Coordinates of C-alpha atoms in Angstrom, one line a residue:
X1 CA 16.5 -88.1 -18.8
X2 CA 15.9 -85.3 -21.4
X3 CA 12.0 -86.3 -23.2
X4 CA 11.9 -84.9 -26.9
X5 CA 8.7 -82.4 -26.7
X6 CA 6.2 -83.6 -28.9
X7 CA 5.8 -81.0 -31.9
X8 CA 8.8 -79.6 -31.2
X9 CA 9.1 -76.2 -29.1
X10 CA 8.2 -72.7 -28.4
X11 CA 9.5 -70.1 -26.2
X12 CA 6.6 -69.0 -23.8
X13 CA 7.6 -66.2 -20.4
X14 CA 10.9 -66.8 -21.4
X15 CA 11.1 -70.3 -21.5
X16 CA 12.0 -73.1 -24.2
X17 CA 8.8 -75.4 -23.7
X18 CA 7.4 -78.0 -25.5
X19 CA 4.5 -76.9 -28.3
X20 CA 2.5 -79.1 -27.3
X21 CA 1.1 -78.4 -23.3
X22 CA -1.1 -80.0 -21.5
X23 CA -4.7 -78.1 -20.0
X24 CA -6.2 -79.4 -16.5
X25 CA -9.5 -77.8 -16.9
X26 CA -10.5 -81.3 -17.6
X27 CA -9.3 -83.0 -14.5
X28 CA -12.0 -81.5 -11.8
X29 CA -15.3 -83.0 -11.6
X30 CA -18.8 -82.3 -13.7
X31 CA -19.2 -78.5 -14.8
X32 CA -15.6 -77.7 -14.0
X33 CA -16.5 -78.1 -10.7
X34 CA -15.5 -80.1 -7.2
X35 CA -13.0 -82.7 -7.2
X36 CA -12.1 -85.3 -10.3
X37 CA -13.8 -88.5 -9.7
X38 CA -10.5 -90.6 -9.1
X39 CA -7.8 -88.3 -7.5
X40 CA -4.9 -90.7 -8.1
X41 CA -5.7 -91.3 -11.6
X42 CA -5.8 -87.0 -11.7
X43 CA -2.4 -86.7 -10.5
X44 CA -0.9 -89.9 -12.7
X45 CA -1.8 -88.1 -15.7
X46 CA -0.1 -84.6 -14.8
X47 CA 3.2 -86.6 -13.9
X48 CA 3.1 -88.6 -17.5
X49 CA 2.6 -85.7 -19.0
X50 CA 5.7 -84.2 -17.9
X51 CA 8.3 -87.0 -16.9
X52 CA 6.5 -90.0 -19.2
X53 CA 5.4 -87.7 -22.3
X54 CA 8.2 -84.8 -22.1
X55 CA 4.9 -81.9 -22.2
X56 CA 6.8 -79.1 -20.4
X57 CA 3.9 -76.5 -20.4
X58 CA 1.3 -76.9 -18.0
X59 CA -1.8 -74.7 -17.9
X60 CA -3.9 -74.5 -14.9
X61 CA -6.4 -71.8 -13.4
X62 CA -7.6 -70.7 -9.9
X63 CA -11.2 -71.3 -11.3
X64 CA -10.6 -74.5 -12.2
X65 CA -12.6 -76.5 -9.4
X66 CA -12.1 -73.4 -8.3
X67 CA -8.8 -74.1 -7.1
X68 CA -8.9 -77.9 -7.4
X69 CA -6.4 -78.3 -11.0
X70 CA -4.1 -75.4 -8.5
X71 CA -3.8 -77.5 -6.0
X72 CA -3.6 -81.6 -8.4
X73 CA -1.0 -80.2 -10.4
X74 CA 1.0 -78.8 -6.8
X75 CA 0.5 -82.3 -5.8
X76 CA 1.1 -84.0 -8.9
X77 CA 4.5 -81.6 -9.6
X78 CA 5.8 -80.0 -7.2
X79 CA 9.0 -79.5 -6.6
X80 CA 8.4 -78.2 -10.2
X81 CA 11.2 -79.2 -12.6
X82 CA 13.3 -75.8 -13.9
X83 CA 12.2 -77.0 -17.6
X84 CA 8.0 -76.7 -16.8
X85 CA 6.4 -73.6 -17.2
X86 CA 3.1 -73.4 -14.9
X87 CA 0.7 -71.3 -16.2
X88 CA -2.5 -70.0 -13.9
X89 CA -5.0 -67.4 -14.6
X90 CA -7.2 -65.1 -12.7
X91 CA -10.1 -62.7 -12.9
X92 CA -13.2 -65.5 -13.0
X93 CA -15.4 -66.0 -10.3
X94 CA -17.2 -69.5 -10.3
X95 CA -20.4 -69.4 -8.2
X96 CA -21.7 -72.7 -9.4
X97 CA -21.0 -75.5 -11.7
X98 CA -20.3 -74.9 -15.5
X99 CA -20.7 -71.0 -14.2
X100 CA -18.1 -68.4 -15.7
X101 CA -18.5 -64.8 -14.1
X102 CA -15.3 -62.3 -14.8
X103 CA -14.4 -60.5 -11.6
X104 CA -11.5 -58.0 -12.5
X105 CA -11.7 -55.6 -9.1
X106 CA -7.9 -55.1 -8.6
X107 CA -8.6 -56.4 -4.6
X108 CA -9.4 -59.2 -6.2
X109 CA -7.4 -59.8 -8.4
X110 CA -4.5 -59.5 -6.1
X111 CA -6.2 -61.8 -3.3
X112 CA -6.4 -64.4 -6.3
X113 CA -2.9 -64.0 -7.3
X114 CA -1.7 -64.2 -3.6
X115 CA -4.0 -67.4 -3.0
X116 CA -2.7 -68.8 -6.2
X117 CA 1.0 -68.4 -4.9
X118 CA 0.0 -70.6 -1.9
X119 CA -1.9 -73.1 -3.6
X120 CA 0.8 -73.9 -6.3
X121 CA 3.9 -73.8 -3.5
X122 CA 5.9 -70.8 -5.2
X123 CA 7.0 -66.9 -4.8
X124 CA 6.1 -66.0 -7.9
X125 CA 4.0 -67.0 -11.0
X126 CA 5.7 -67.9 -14.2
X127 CA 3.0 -66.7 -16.4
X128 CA -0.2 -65.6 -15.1
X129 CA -3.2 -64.5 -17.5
X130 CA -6.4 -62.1 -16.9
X131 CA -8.3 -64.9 -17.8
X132 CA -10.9 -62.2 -18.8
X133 CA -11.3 -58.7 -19.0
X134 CA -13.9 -57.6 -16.7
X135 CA -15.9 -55.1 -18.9
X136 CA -17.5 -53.2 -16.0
X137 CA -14.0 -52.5 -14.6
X138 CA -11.4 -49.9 -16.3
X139 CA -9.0 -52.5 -18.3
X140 CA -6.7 -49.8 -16.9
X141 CA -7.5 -50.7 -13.5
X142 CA -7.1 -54.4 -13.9
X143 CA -3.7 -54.5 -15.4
X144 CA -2.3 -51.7 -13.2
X145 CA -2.4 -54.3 -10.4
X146 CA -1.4 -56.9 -12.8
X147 CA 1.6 -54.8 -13.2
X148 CA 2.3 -53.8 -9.4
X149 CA 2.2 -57.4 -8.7
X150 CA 4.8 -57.5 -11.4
X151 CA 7.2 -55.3 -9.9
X152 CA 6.6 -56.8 -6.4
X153 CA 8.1 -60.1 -8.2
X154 CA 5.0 -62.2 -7.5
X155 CA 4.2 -62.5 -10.9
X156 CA 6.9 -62.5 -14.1
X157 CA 4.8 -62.5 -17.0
X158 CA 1.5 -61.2 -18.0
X159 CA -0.8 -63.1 -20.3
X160 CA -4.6 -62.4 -22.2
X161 CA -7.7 -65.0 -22.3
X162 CA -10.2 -64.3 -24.3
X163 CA -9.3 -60.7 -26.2
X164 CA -10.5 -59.4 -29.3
X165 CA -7.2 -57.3 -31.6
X166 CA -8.7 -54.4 -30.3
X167 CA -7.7 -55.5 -26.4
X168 CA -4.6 -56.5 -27.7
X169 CA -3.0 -53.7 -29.1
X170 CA -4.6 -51.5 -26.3
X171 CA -2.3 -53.8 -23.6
X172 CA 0.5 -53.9 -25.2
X173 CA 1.3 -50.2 -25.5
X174 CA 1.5 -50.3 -21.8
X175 CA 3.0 -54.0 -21.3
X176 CA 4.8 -56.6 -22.6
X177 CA 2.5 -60.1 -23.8
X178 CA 3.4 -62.7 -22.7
X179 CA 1.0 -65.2 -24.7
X180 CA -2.6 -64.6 -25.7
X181 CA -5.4 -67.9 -24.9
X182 CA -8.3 -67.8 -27.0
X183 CA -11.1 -70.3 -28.1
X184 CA -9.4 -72.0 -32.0
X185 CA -10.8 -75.1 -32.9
X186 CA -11.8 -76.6 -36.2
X187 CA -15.5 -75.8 -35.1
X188 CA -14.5 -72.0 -34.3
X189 CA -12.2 -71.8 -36.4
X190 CA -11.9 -67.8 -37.0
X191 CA -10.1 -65.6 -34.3
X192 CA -8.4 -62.4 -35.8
X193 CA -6.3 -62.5 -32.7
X194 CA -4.3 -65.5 -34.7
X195 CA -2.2 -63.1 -36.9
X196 CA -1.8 -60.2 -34.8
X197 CA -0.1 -62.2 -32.4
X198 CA 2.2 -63.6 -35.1
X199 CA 2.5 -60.3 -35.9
X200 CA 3.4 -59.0 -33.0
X201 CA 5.2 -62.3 -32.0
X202 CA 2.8 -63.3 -29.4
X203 CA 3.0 -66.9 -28.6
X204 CA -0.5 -68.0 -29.0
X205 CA -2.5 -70.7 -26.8
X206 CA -5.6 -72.5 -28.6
X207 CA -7.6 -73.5 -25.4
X208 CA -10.7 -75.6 -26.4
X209 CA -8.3 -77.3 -29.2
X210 CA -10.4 -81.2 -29.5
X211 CA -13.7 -78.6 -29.4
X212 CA -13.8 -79.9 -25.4
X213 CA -13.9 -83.8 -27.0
X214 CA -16.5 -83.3 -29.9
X215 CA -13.6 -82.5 -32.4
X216 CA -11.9 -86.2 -31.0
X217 CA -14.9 -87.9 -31.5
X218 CA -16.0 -86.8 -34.9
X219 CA -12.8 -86.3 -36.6
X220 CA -10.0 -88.2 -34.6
X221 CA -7.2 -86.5 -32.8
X222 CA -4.8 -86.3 -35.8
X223 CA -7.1 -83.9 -38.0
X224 CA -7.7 -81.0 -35.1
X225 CA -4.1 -81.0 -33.6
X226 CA -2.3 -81.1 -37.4
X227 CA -4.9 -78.1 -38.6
X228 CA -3.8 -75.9 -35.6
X229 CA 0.1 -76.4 -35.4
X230 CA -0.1 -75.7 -39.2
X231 CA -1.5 -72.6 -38.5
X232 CA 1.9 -71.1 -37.5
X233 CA 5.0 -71.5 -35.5
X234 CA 3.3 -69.2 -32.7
X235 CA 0.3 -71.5 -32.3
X236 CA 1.1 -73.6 -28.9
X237 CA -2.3 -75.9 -28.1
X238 CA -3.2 -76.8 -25.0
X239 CA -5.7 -80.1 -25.1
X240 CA -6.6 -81.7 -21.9
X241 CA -8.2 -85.0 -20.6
X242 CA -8.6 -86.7 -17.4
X243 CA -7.5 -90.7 -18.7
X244 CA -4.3 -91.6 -19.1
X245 CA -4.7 -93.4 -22.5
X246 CA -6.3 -90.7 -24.4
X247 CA -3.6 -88.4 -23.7
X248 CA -1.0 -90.6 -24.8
X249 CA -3.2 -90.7 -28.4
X250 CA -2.7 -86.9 -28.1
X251 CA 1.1 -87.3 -27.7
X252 CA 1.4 -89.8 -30.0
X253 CA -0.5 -87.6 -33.0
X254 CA 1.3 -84.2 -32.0
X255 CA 4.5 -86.5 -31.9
X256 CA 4.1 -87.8 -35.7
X257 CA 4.0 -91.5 -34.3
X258 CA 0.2 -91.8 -35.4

């Protein structure tokens, strides 16, 4: 059964998914870190996402636990439907709970692109972004093996977290964007990245869209989610949540049934 994607679609590495996607950041436990408290519930919520909710984009990271949302949304998904784009990131190193370090040494990158394979059950990444730019390591350096990893066919297309304009037009003389993830919410609500990626038709990817559930409680769902699809046809959000009935609110807004 084909699921209408709620707010329409977007083509992201290639693929026609749904505008809305889904983040798992959400589902591990306390500071991002360890296990969620109920697994089962965890993995119910990835599969309505996809087969009750029609969300076809599904945003994950290796630091995400670490590795925990990698290996829910394996469990949760896998064999992966040919319609779901699975998007990872790598390049963060999480030494402790609520703990973001960026970690760009091309070793490591590869190691987390090869462990990332593993943990999600495929031969090659969909769409894998430097989550960050590691500013004590040549930005030359880090996408080099970014790109070698390319043309080896683990990974098919390159994204950006967290880049200023300046990072972007620096990349993309030497690659092609696959989609750029910055902070948009309607608490930080500027990011100059917004229109060069329209521009330079970059898909864009709000993380942080419900202002990680401040935005929800304060103004509702429907105000957030409506301010950033109307910020252009590039603008793909990515909300997340670990319970089952708030994400069906976030369907149900995106959706125009609320």
């Amino acid at each position: 059964m084909t699921l209408t994607p709620p707010a329409g679609t977007i083509s992201i590495a290639g693929k026609t998914v749904s505008r809305l996607g889904f983040g798992t950041m959400r589902l591990t436990g306390p500071g991002i870190w360890g296990d969620p408290a109920d697994r089962d519930t965890a993995l119910r919520v990835v599969r309505q996402a996809v087969h009750t909710h029609g969300i076809t984009h599904i945003d994950t990271a290796d630091a995400y636990g670490p590795h925990t949302a990698e290996m829910l949304v394996r469990d949760a998904l896998y064999p992966y439907p040919d319609h779901v784009l699975i998007a990872t990131k790598v390049g963060l190193l999480r030494p402790a709970p609520d703990v973001w370090t960026p970690h760009g040494h091309p070793a490591y990158l590869r190691a987390s692109v090869e462990a990332s394979l593993r943990r999600l059950g495929v031969e090659r990444l969909e769409l894998c972004y430097l989550h960050r730019i590691d500013r004590d390591v040549a930005i030359e350096d880090q996408l080099a093996v970014m790109q070698v990893l390319q043309d080896e066919g683990k990974i098919a297309h390159i994204g950006l977290s967290k880049v200023t304009p300046e990072d972007i037009r620096k990349v993309s003389d030497g690659l092609t964007i696959a989609a750029v993830q910055n902070v948009l919410n309607m608490t930080d609500n500027y990011d100059p990245a917004l229109e060069l990626c329209r521009d330079l038709n970059i898909p864009y990817v709000p993380y942080r869209p419900l202002g990680a559930g401040n935005l929800a409680r304060t103004h509702g769902i429907l105000a957030p989610l409506n301010w950033l699809f109307s910020l252009g046809e590039h603008v793909a959000p990515i909300p997340g949540t670990s319970n089952p009935q708030h994400l069906e609110q976030i369907v149900a807004v995106a959706a125009g049934e609320a």
